[in-house]
Amino acid sequence: QSQEVSQAHIDYHVALQALQDHGTRMVCTGKMHTDRICRFDYLCYCSEAEEFVFFHSNSSVMLPNLGSRRFQPALLDLSSVEDHNTQYFNFLELPAAALKFMPKPVFVPDVTLILNRFNPDNLMHVFHDDLIPAFYTMMQYSDLDDEARLVFMEGWGEGPHFDLYRLLSSKQPLLKEQLKNFGKLMCFTKSYVGLSKMTTWYQYGFVQPQGPKANMLVSGNEIRQFARVLMDKMNITRVEEKDGGSSEDEKGKRDEYIVLFSRSTTRLILNEAELIMALAQEFQMRVVTVSLEEQSFPSTVQVISGASMLISMHGAQLITSLFLPRGAVVVELFPFAVNPEQYTPYKTLATLPGMDLHYVSWRNTKEENTITHPDKPWDQGGIIHLEKEEQERILASKDVPRHLCCRNPEWLFRIYQDTLVDIPSFLEVLKEGMKTKPSVRRSKPASTVHPGRVREPQCQTSVQTTNEAKLTVSWQIPWNLKYLKVRELKYEVWIQEQGENTYMPYILPQQNYTFSENIKPFTTYLVWVRCIFNKNLLGPFADVLMCRT
Ligand code: UDP
């Protein structure tokens, strides 16, 4: 033990010397503040000023060196929510010489990931904005391993889902509030600041109405890998695994069941019991209810991970559909006057390629079946604080118009209604929706392997008459094809006359073809060839061929 202390003592002097000599070093990825993650040696934090500090010395590094553009608007986003003006990160600068006049720094030896949680009270935000991005940011930088320290700078308390954040590493995450306990000046030996946005699929409507992100980069595969790791950490045994290599027959024998996710304080289903009876009868399956209020999160996930169908009111608890087995059905219920097409975080998740979930939505269209709460506080949908005219307009409206986040009173009024689910219309929608349910078997991972470039593309030409010519194009199969079973193999050839801006596309089943229509003598053609697997898996074009007739 004493050795440990003296070791730490030596390290302290080494660290302090390094900070004084070298100052802070920063190297970042990303051209814009919205896609930037920075890695620091000796980034410091002054708890009195509540500011990060960059110490300049002769050998400090700041890349990118943005000058004052660093404040236009910031160096980077601390949360995975893009360009939100409450989530910016920056640091103050000081010369390393100033350290002489400052409190003695405390060094944090752990490799640290510094970020903002966006809304740790809400389970959907916890997963979408924090857990999945942090998980993949840690995977991106290999020194952010199981021993990494997470620091949450948004300034909130632990929140109701802190146990989930604890699963990301073996070390207890630190809150901004707790940094004070480390003294006035703390320095992170090695740290990363910011979160990868690669996995997020939804934008919440700060600048345009909410919806799927414009350029989604994540597939169901990455979501499911994350889910599997999290389930392992929660000690959940998945039903799929328990059954071993479960074939379709065994699956039929297995006890299939439906999960109803119940909310107990707001946005209620008023006739849950009736709904459960109807579902049990219709599908001849057991119906299990779960709720965030009445059981542990791991036990909820355990139940959901073996379900054939998950039914829930629109709401954050539906993020748990990422733990459903492949082939399961997600049924999302919407209160009166709320258009399911406009609020699609869970639909987008369920329909990510490779997620292999089947999504169905139902909407209450009967006004007599809704219970409104005009007297509640504004953030639970109350409207009595509004002017009489505005209240009347909202009450008369049968559809919430498109709106921005987050305090639109008409939206809040409608989304916090309780609903008496009309059983016949619900079963009808469900049966109709199930008709298009594909079998999981069809989407094997191998079917997403793309073709390589076709090899050795060649052209040969001949002139027949003064206005007739032939162009023969041939090529070899892509290199990876010999290792694959491909259902359907096609090639695409584009032929463009040099100088023209249009081209003729052809789809061909074989590896060569002689074109004679529209081929002119003494003309140069540009020819591109690529391979297509199974109708829609496009490969890259081979280098363009210049073919002179
Ligand atoms: N919540 C819950 N039961 C309720 C109401 C809310 O478990 O009756 C949870 C909900 O899943 C979310 C958090 O409390 O994690 C905040 O709910 P809110 O209604 O504000 O958000 P929403 O569900 O609409 O995203």
Coordinates of C-alpha atoms and ligand atoms in Angstrom, one line a residue:
Q1 CA 0.0 0.0 0.0
S2 CA 2.7 2.4 0.9
Q3 CA 4.3 1.7 -2.4
E4 CA 1.1 2.6 -4.1
V5 CA 1.1 5.9 -2.3
S6 CA 4.7 6.7 -3.2
Q7 CA 4.0 5.5 -6.7
A8 CA 1.2 8.0 -6.9
H9 CA 3.5 10.6 -5.4
I10 CA 6.1 10.1 -8.1
D11 CA 3.4 10.1 -10.8
Y12 CA 2.1 13.4 -9.4
H13 CA 5.4 15.1 -9.9
V14 CA 5.8 13.6 -13.3
A15 CA 2.3 14.7 -14.3
L16 CA 2.7 18.2 -12.9
Q17 CA 6.0 18.5 -14.7
A18 CA 4.5 17.3 -17.9
L19 CA 1.6 19.7 -17.6
Q20 CA 4.0 22.6 -16.9
D21 CA 6.4 21.7 -19.7
H22 CA 4.0 20.6 -22.4
G23 CA 0.8 22.3 -21.5
T24 CA -2.4 20.8 -23.0
R25 CA -2.5 18.9 -26.2
M26 CA -5.6 18.6 -28.3
V27 CA -6.2 16.7 -31.5
C28 CA -9.7 16.4 -33.0
T29 CA -11.7 14.7 -35.7
G30 CA -14.3 16.5 -37.8
K31 CA -14.5 19.5 -39.9
M32 CA -17.5 21.1 -38.2
H33 CA -18.4 21.5 -34.5
T34 CA -21.3 19.1 -35.1
D35 CA -19.1 16.2 -36.1
R36 CA -16.1 16.8 -33.9
I37 CA -14.7 14.6 -31.1
C38 CA -11.5 15.8 -29.4
R39 CA -8.8 13.9 -27.6
F40 CA -6.8 15.8 -25.0
D41 CA -3.7 15.3 -22.9
Y42 CA -3.9 17.4 -19.7
L43 CA -7.2 19.1 -20.3
C44 CA -8.0 20.8 -16.9
Y45 CA -11.2 21.8 -15.2
C46 CA -11.6 24.7 -12.8
S47 CA -14.5 24.0 -10.6
E48 CA -14.7 27.5 -9.2
A49 CA -15.1 29.0 -12.7
E50 CA -17.0 26.0 -14.0
E51 CA -14.7 26.1 -17.0
F52 CA -12.4 23.7 -18.8
V53 CA -8.9 25.1 -19.2
F54 CA -6.3 24.7 -22.0
F55 CA -2.8 25.5 -20.9
H56 CA -0.5 26.9 -23.6
S57 CA 3.2 26.2 -23.6
N58 CA 5.9 25.9 -26.3
S59 CA 4.8 22.3 -27.0
S60 CA 1.1 22.5 -26.6
V61 CA -1.0 21.4 -29.6
M62 CA -4.4 22.6 -30.7
L63 CA -5.7 21.0 -33.8
P64 CA -7.9 22.3 -35.4
N65 CA -6.5 25.7 -34.6
L66 CA -9.7 27.7 -35.3
G67 CA -8.7 31.1 -33.8
S68 CA -11.8 32.9 -32.9
R69 CA -13.9 30.7 -35.1
R70 CA -13.7 28.4 -32.1
F71 CA -16.6 30.5 -30.7
Q72 CA -18.7 30.5 -33.9
P73 CA -20.6 28.9 -32.3
A74 CA -18.4 26.4 -30.4
L75 CA -15.6 23.9 -30.6
L76 CA -18.0 20.9 -30.5
D77 CA -21.4 19.5 -29.3
L78 CA -21.1 17.9 -25.9
S79 CA -24.3 15.9 -26.5
S80 CA -25.3 13.8 -29.5
V81 CA -28.1 16.2 -30.2
E82 CA -26.9 18.3 -33.1
D83 CA -26.0 21.9 -32.8
H84 CA -28.1 22.6 -29.7
N85 CA -27.0 25.9 -28.2
T86 CA -27.2 24.6 -24.6
Q87 CA -24.9 21.7 -25.4
Y88 CA -21.8 23.5 -26.7
F89 CA -18.2 22.8 -25.4
N90 CA -15.4 25.2 -25.2
F91 CA -12.4 25.9 -23.0
L92 CA -10.7 28.9 -21.5
E93 CA -7.0 29.4 -22.3
L94 CA -4.1 30.2 -19.9
P95 CA -0.3 30.2 -20.3
A96 CA 1.2 27.2 -18.5
A97 CA 3.2 29.7 -16.5
A98 CA 0.0 30.7 -14.7
L99 CA 0.0 27.3 -13.0
K100 CA 2.5 28.7 -10.5
F101 CA -0.1 31.0 -9.2
M102 CA -3.0 28.5 -9.2
P103 CA -4.2 25.9 -6.8
K104 CA -2.3 22.6 -7.0
P105 CA -4.0 20.5 -9.7
V106 CA -5.5 17.1 -8.9
F107 CA -4.8 14.6 -11.7
V108 CA -7.3 12.1 -12.9
P109 CA -5.4 9.0 -14.1
D110 CA -8.3 7.3 -15.9
V111 CA -9.0 7.7 -19.6
T112 CA -12.1 9.9 -19.4
L113 CA -15.0 10.5 -21.8
I114 CA -16.6 13.9 -21.2
L115 CA -20.1 14.5 -22.5
N116 CA -23.5 15.9 -21.8
R117 CA -26.5 13.7 -21.2
F118 CA -29.4 15.4 -23.1
N119 CA -32.4 14.4 -21.0
P120 CA -31.6 11.7 -18.5
D121 CA -35.1 11.7 -17.1
N122 CA -36.6 10.2 -20.2
L123 CA -35.8 6.7 -21.2
M124 CA -35.9 7.2 -24.9
H125 CA -33.4 10.1 -24.6
V126 CA -31.2 8.0 -22.3
F127 CA -30.8 5.3 -25.0
H128 CA -30.9 7.3 -28.2
D129 CA -28.9 10.4 -27.1
D130 CA -26.5 9.0 -24.5
L131 CA -26.1 5.2 -24.1
I132 CA -25.8 4.1 -27.7
P133 CA -23.7 7.1 -28.8
A134 CA -21.4 6.7 -25.7
F135 CA -21.1 2.9 -26.3
Y136 CA -20.0 3.5 -29.9
T137 CA -17.8 6.4 -29.1
M138 CA -16.0 4.1 -26.6
M139 CA -15.7 1.5 -29.3
Q140 CA -14.2 4.0 -31.7
Y141 CA -11.4 4.9 -29.3
S142 CA -9.9 1.8 -27.9
D143 CA -8.4 3.3 -24.8
L144 CA -12.0 4.1 -23.7
D145 CA -12.3 0.6 -22.4
D146 CA -14.1 -1.0 -19.5
E147 CA -11.9 1.0 -17.1
A148 CA -12.8 4.4 -18.7
R149 CA -14.3 7.2 -16.5
L150 CA -17.4 8.9 -17.8
V151 CA -18.0 12.5 -16.8
F152 CA -21.5 14.0 -17.3
M153 CA -21.3 17.8 -17.7
E154 CA -24.9 18.7 -18.3
G155 CA -25.3 19.5 -14.6
W156 CA -28.2 17.3 -13.7
G157 CA -28.4 14.8 -10.8
E158 CA -28.1 11.1 -11.4
G159 CA -31.7 10.8 -12.6
P160 CA -33.9 7.7 -12.6
H161 CA -31.8 5.7 -15.0
F162 CA -28.3 6.1 -13.6
D163 CA -27.9 2.3 -13.3
L164 CA -28.0 2.1 -17.1
Y165 CA -25.2 4.7 -17.4
R166 CA -23.2 2.6 -14.9
L167 CA -23.2 -0.3 -17.3
L168 CA -21.0 1.5 -19.8
S169 CA -17.8 1.0 -17.8
S170 CA -16.7 -0.5 -14.5
K171 CA -16.0 2.9 -13.0
Q172 CA -18.7 5.1 -11.4
P173 CA -19.6 8.0 -13.7
L174 CA -19.0 11.4 -12.3
L175 CA -21.5 14.3 -12.4
K176 CA -20.5 17.9 -12.9
E177 CA -21.5 18.6 -9.3
Q178 CA -19.0 16.0 -8.0
L179 CA -16.0 17.6 -9.8
K180 CA -15.8 20.2 -7.0
N181 CA -14.8 17.4 -4.6
F182 CA -11.6 16.9 -6.5
G183 CA -10.4 20.4 -5.6
K184 CA -10.3 23.7 -7.4
L185 CA -8.3 22.5 -10.4
M186 CA -8.4 19.0 -11.8
C187 CA -6.6 17.8 -14.8
F188 CA -7.6 14.8 -17.0
T189 CA -4.4 13.0 -18.0
K190 CA -6.1 11.6 -21.1
S191 CA -9.6 12.5 -22.1
Y192 CA -12.1 12.5 -25.0
V193 CA -14.7 15.2 -25.3
G194 CA -17.9 14.8 -27.3
L195 CA -20.1 11.9 -28.6
S196 CA -20.4 10.2 -31.9
K197 CA -23.7 11.0 -33.7
M198 CA -23.3 8.1 -36.0
T199 CA -26.0 6.0 -34.3
T200 CA -28.8 8.5 -33.8
W201 CA -31.8 8.1 -36.0
Y202 CA -34.1 10.9 -34.8
Q203 CA -34.2 14.7 -34.6
Y204 CA -36.5 16.3 -32.1
G205 CA -37.8 19.2 -34.0
F206 CA -35.7 22.2 -32.9
V207 CA -35.4 23.7 -36.3
Q208 CA -37.9 21.8 -38.4
P209 CA -40.7 19.5 -37.2
Q210 CA -39.4 16.3 -35.6
G211 CA -38.7 13.3 -37.7
P212 CA -36.1 10.7 -38.8
K213 CA -32.6 12.2 -39.3
A214 CA -32.0 13.2 -42.9
N215 CA -28.9 11.1 -43.3
M216 CA -29.1 8.0 -41.2
L217 CA -25.9 6.0 -40.8
V218 CA -27.0 3.3 -38.4
S219 CA -28.5 -0.1 -39.1
G220 CA -30.4 -2.6 -36.9
N221 CA -27.2 -4.6 -36.6
E222 CA -25.4 -2.0 -34.5
I223 CA -28.5 -1.4 -32.4
R224 CA -28.8 -5.1 -31.7
Q225 CA -25.1 -5.5 -30.9
F226 CA -25.5 -2.7 -28.4
A227 CA -28.6 -4.4 -27.0
R228 CA -26.8 -7.7 -26.6
V229 CA -23.9 -6.2 -24.7
L230 CA -26.2 -4.3 -22.4
M231 CA -28.3 -7.4 -21.7
D232 CA -25.2 -9.4 -20.9
K233 CA -24.2 -6.7 -18.4
M234 CA -27.7 -6.8 -16.9
N235 CA -27.3 -10.7 -16.6
I236 CA -30.2 -11.3 -18.8
T237 CA -30.3 -14.6 -20.5
R238 CA -31.9 -14.3 -23.9
V239 CA -34.7 -16.7 -24.8
E240 CA -33.1 -17.2 -28.2
E241 CA -29.9 -18.5 -26.6
K242 CA -31.6 -20.6 -24.0
D243 CA -33.3 -22.6 -26.8
G244 CA -29.9 -23.1 -28.6
G245 CA -30.1 -23.2 -32.4
S246 CA -33.9 -22.8 -32.4
S247 CA -35.4 -23.9 -35.7
E248 CA -38.7 -22.5 -36.9
D249 CA -40.5 -25.6 -35.5
E250 CA -39.0 -25.3 -32.1
K251 CA -39.9 -21.6 -32.1
G252 CA -43.5 -22.6 -32.7
K253 CA -43.4 -24.9 -29.6
R254 CA -42.0 -22.2 -27.5
D255 CA -44.4 -20.3 -25.3
E256 CA -45.1 -17.2 -27.3
Y257 CA -46.5 -14.1 -25.6
I258 CA -47.6 -10.5 -26.0
V259 CA -46.2 -7.7 -23.8
L260 CA -48.4 -4.7 -23.0
F261 CA -46.3 -1.8 -21.8
S262 CA -48.4 0.1 -19.3
R263 CA -47.9 3.7 -18.2
S264 CA -49.4 4.3 -14.8
T265 CA -49.4 8.1 -14.4
T266 CA -50.0 9.8 -17.7
R267 CA -51.2 9.0 -21.2
L268 CA -53.1 6.0 -19.9
I269 CA -54.9 3.2 -21.6
L270 CA -58.2 3.3 -19.7
N271 CA -59.4 -0.2 -20.6
E272 CA -56.2 -2.2 -20.3
A273 CA -58.0 -5.3 -18.9
E274 CA -60.4 -5.3 -21.8
L275 CA -57.5 -4.9 -24.2
I276 CA -55.6 -7.8 -22.7
M277 CA -58.6 -10.1 -22.9
A278 CA -59.2 -9.2 -26.5
L279 CA -55.6 -9.7 -27.4
A280 CA -55.4 -13.1 -25.6
Q281 CA -58.5 -14.3 -27.4
E282 CA -57.5 -13.0 -30.8
F283 CA -53.9 -14.4 -30.9
Q284 CA -54.4 -17.3 -28.5
M285 CA -51.4 -16.1 -26.5
R286 CA -50.5 -15.1 -23.0
V287 CA -50.5 -11.3 -22.5
V288 CA -48.0 -9.9 -19.9
T289 CA -47.9 -6.3 -18.7
V290 CA -44.8 -4.5 -17.8
S291 CA -44.2 -0.9 -16.5
L292 CA -41.3 1.2 -15.6
E293 CA -42.9 2.2 -12.3
E294 CA -43.6 -1.3 -11.0
Q295 CA -40.6 -3.4 -11.8
S296 CA -36.9 -3.2 -12.3
F297 CA -35.6 -2.3 -15.7
P298 CA -33.7 -5.5 -16.2
S299 CA -36.8 -7.6 -15.4
T300 CA -38.7 -5.6 -18.0
V301 CA -36.0 -6.2 -20.6
Q302 CA -36.0 -9.9 -19.7
V303 CA -39.7 -10.1 -20.5
I304 CA -39.5 -8.0 -23.7
S305 CA -36.5 -9.9 -25.0
G306 CA -38.7 -13.0 -25.5
A307 CA -41.9 -11.4 -26.7
S308 CA -43.6 -11.8 -30.0
M309 CA -45.4 -8.5 -29.8
L310 CA -44.9 -5.3 -27.8
I311 CA -47.9 -3.0 -27.5
S312 CA -47.7 0.5 -25.9
M313 CA -49.0 4.0 -26.0
H314 CA -46.6 6.4 -27.7
G315 CA -43.9 7.3 -25.2
A316 CA -40.3 6.8 -24.1
Q317 CA -40.9 3.3 -22.7
L318 CA -41.2 2.2 -26.4
I319 CA -37.4 2.5 -26.7
T320 CA -37.3 -1.0 -25.1
S321 CA -38.4 -2.4 -28.5
L322 CA -34.7 -2.5 -29.2
F323 CA -34.6 -5.5 -27.0
L324 CA -37.3 -7.4 -28.9
P325 CA -36.3 -10.5 -30.7
R326 CA -36.1 -10.4 -34.5
G327 CA -39.4 -10.9 -36.1
A328 CA -41.4 -9.3 -33.3
V329 CA -44.2 -6.8 -33.8
V330 CA -44.2 -3.3 -32.3
V331 CA -47.7 -1.8 -31.9
E332 CA -47.7 1.9 -31.0
L333 CA -51.0 3.6 -29.9
F334 CA -51.6 7.3 -30.4
P335 CA -54.2 9.5 -28.5
F336 CA -56.9 11.4 -30.3
A337 CA -55.8 14.1 -32.8
V338 CA -52.2 13.0 -32.8
N339 CA -51.0 11.9 -36.3
P340 CA -48.7 8.8 -36.0
E341 CA -46.9 9.8 -39.2
Q342 CA -45.5 12.9 -37.5
Y343 CA -44.0 11.3 -34.3
T344 CA -41.9 8.4 -35.5
P345 CA -38.9 7.8 -33.2
Y346 CA -40.1 4.2 -32.5
K347 CA -41.3 3.5 -36.0
T348 CA -37.9 4.7 -37.4
L349 CA -36.1 2.4 -34.9
A350 CA -38.3 -0.6 -35.7
T351 CA -37.9 -0.1 -39.5
L352 CA -34.1 0.4 -39.5
P353 CA -32.6 -2.0 -42.1
G354 CA -31.7 -5.2 -40.3
M355 CA -33.7 -4.4 -37.2
D356 CA -36.2 -7.0 -38.4
L357 CA -39.2 -5.7 -36.4
H358 CA -42.7 -5.2 -37.8
Y359 CA -44.2 -1.9 -36.9
V360 CA -48.0 -1.1 -36.7
S361 CA -49.6 2.1 -35.4
W362 CA -53.1 2.7 -34.2
R363 CA -54.7 6.0 -33.6
N364 CA -57.8 6.9 -31.5
T365 CA -60.2 8.5 -34.0
K366 CA -63.2 8.6 -31.6
E367 CA -63.3 11.8 -29.6
E368 CA -65.8 10.3 -27.1
N369 CA -63.0 7.8 -26.2
T370 CA -60.5 10.4 -25.1
I371 CA -60.0 12.0 -21.6
T372 CA -58.3 15.4 -21.7
H373 CA -56.5 17.1 -18.9
P374 CA -56.9 20.9 -19.4
D375 CA -56.3 21.6 -15.7
K376 CA -52.9 20.0 -15.4
P377 CA -49.7 22.0 -15.4
W378 CA -48.5 23.1 -18.9
D379 CA -45.8 20.4 -19.1
Q380 CA -48.4 17.7 -18.7
G381 CA -50.7 19.2 -21.3
G382 CA -52.7 21.7 -19.3
I383 CA -54.2 24.6 -21.3
I384 CA -56.1 26.7 -18.8
H385 CA -53.1 29.2 -18.7
L386 CA -53.8 30.0 -22.3
E387 CA -56.2 32.7 -23.6
K388 CA -59.8 31.6 -23.9
E389 CA -59.8 31.8 -27.7
E390 CA -56.7 29.7 -28.0
Q391 CA -58.2 27.1 -25.6
E392 CA -61.3 26.9 -27.7
R393 CA -59.3 26.6 -30.9
I394 CA -57.3 23.7 -29.4
L395 CA -60.5 22.0 -28.1
A396 CA -62.1 22.2 -31.5
S397 CA -59.1 21.0 -33.5
K398 CA -59.1 17.3 -34.6
D399 CA -55.4 17.2 -35.7
V400 CA -52.4 18.7 -34.1
P401 CA -50.8 20.8 -36.9
R402 CA -47.0 20.3 -37.5
H403 CA -45.0 22.2 -34.9
L404 CA -41.5 22.6 -33.5
C405 CA -40.2 21.2 -30.2
C406 CA -40.9 21.3 -27.3
R407 CA -43.5 23.4 -25.6
N408 CA -46.3 23.5 -28.2
P409 CA -49.4 23.5 -25.9
E410 CA -51.7 21.9 -28.4
W411 CA -49.3 19.0 -28.9
L412 CA -48.8 18.6 -25.1
F413 CA -52.6 18.8 -24.5
R414 CA -53.2 16.0 -27.0
I415 CA -50.3 13.8 -26.3
Y416 CA -51.2 13.7 -22.5
Q417 CA -54.7 12.5 -23.1
D418 CA -55.9 9.1 -21.7
T419 CA -57.5 6.8 -24.2
L420 CA -60.2 4.2 -24.1
V421 CA -59.0 1.9 -26.8
D422 CA -61.8 0.9 -29.2
I423 CA -61.2 -2.9 -29.4
P424 CA -62.8 -3.6 -32.8
S425 CA -60.9 -0.8 -34.6
F426 CA -57.7 -1.8 -32.8
L427 CA -57.9 -5.5 -33.7
E428 CA -58.8 -4.5 -37.3
V429 CA -55.7 -2.3 -37.6
L430 CA -53.5 -5.0 -36.1
K431 CA -54.8 -7.8 -38.3
E432 CA -54.5 -5.5 -41.4
G433 CA -50.9 -4.6 -40.3
M434 CA -49.9 -8.2 -39.7
K435 CA -50.8 -9.1 -43.3
T436 CA -47.6 -7.4 -44.6
K437 CA -45.4 -9.0 -41.9
P438 CA -42.5 -10.6 -43.6
S439 CA -40.8 -13.8 -42.2
V440 CA -37.5 -13.1 -40.5
R441 CA -35.9 -15.9 -42.5
R442 CA -35.8 -13.7 -45.6
S443 CA -33.3 -11.2 -44.3
K444 CA -30.1 -13.1 -43.6
P445 CA -27.0 -11.0 -42.9
A446 CA -25.2 -12.5 -45.9
S447 CA -27.8 -10.7 -48.1
T448 CA -26.2 -7.3 -47.3
V449 CA -22.8 -8.2 -48.7
H450 CA -22.2 -5.9 -51.7
P451 CA -20.5 -6.9 -54.9
G452 CA -16.9 -5.9 -55.5
R453 CA -15.8 -4.2 -58.7
V454 CA -16.0 -6.2 -61.9
R455 CA -12.5 -7.2 -63.0
E456 CA -10.6 -6.7 -66.2
P457 CA -13.3 -4.7 -68.1
Q458 CA -12.5 -4.5 -71.8
C459 CA -14.0 -3.2 -74.9
Q460 CA -13.6 -4.1 -78.6
T461 CA -15.0 -2.1 -81.5
S462 CA -15.6 -2.6 -85.2
V463 CA -17.0 -0.4 -87.9
Q464 CA -19.6 -2.0 -90.2
T465 CA -20.6 0.7 -92.6
T466 CA -20.4 4.5 -92.7
N467 CA -23.2 4.6 -90.1
E468 CA -23.0 1.3 -88.3
A469 CA -20.6 0.2 -85.7
K470 CA -20.3 -2.4 -82.9
L471 CA -19.1 -2.1 -79.4
T472 CA -18.3 -5.3 -77.4
V473 CA -17.8 -5.0 -73.7
S474 CA -16.6 -7.8 -71.5
W475 CA -15.5 -8.3 -67.9
Q476 CA -14.7 -10.8 -65.2
I477 CA -16.8 -11.5 -62.1
P478 CA -16.1 -9.5 -58.9
W479 CA -13.5 -11.2 -56.7
N480 CA -15.8 -11.8 -53.7
L481 CA -18.5 -13.5 -55.8
K482 CA -16.6 -16.9 -55.7
Y483 CA -17.1 -17.0 -51.9
L484 CA -20.8 -16.1 -52.0
K485 CA -24.2 -17.7 -52.7
V486 CA -26.0 -15.0 -54.6
R487 CA -29.7 -15.5 -55.6
E488 CA -29.6 -13.3 -58.6
L489 CA -26.6 -11.9 -60.4
K490 CA -26.8 -9.0 -62.9
Y491 CA -24.5 -6.5 -64.4
E492 CA -25.2 -2.9 -65.3
V493 CA -23.5 -1.1 -68.2
W494 CA -23.7 2.6 -68.9
I495 CA -22.6 3.9 -72.3
Q496 CA -22.1 7.6 -72.8
E497 CA -21.0 9.2 -76.0
Q498 CA -18.0 11.5 -75.2
G499 CA -19.2 15.0 -74.8
E500 CA -22.8 14.2 -74.2
N501 CA -24.3 14.5 -70.8
T502 CA -26.8 11.6 -71.0
Y503 CA -26.0 7.9 -71.0
M504 CA -27.8 4.6 -72.0
P505 CA -28.1 2.1 -69.1
Y506 CA -28.4 -1.6 -69.7
I507 CA -29.0 -4.5 -67.3
L508 CA -27.4 -7.7 -68.4
P509 CA -27.3 -11.2 -67.0
Q510 CA -24.0 -12.3 -68.7
Q511 CA -20.3 -11.1 -68.6
N512 CA -20.2 -9.6 -72.1
Y513 CA -22.4 -8.0 -74.7
T514 CA -22.1 -6.6 -78.2
F515 CA -24.0 -3.3 -78.6
S516 CA -24.9 -2.2 -82.1
E517 CA -28.0 0.0 -81.7
N518 CA -27.2 3.6 -81.4
I519 CA -23.5 2.9 -81.8
K520 CA -21.9 5.3 -84.4
P521 CA -18.6 4.8 -86.2
F522 CA -15.6 7.0 -85.4
T523 CA -17.0 8.0 -82.0
T524 CA -15.5 7.7 -78.5
Y525 CA -17.8 6.1 -75.9
L526 CA -17.3 6.1 -72.2
V527 CA -18.4 2.8 -70.6
W528 CA -19.0 2.0 -67.0
V529 CA -19.7 -1.5 -65.7
R530 CA -20.9 -2.6 -62.2
C531 CA -22.3 -5.8 -60.6
I532 CA -25.7 -6.1 -58.8
F533 CA -26.6 -8.8 -56.3
N534 CA -30.2 -9.8 -55.7
K535 CA -31.8 -6.8 -57.5
N536 CA -30.7 -4.0 -55.2
L537 CA -27.2 -4.5 -53.8
L538 CA -25.1 -2.3 -56.1
G539 CA -21.4 -2.7 -56.4
P540 CA -19.0 0.1 -57.4
F541 CA -18.3 0.9 -61.0
A542 CA -15.0 -0.3 -62.5
D543 CA -12.7 2.3 -63.9
V544 CA -14.3 3.9 -67.0
L545 CA -13.4 2.4 -70.4
M546 CA -12.7 4.7 -73.3
C547 CA -13.9 2.9 -76.4
R548 CA -13.3 4.4 -79.9
T549 CA -15.2 2.9 -82.8
Ligands
UDP1 N1 -43.3 7.4 -17.7 C1 -43.7 6.2 -17.2 N2 -45.0 6.1 -16.9 C2 -45.9 7.2 -17.0 C3 -45.4 8.4 -17.5 C4 -44.1 8.5 -17.8 O1 -43.0 5.3 -17.1 O2 -47.1 7.0 -16.7 C5 -41.8 7.6 -18.0 C6 -41.6 7.6 -19.6 O3 -41.5 6.3 -20.1 C7 -40.4 8.5 -19.7 C8 -40.5 9.4 -18.5 O4 -41.4 8.8 -17.6 O5 -39.2 7.7 -19.5 C9 -41.0 10.8 -18.9 O6 -42.3 10.6 -19.5 P1 -42.9 11.8 -20.5 O7 -44.4 11.5 -20.6 O8 -42.4 13.1 -20.0 O9 -42.2 11.5 -21.9 P2 -42.5 10.6 -23.2 O10 -42.9 9.3 -22.7 O11 -43.7 11.3 -23.8 O12 -41.3 10.6 -24.0

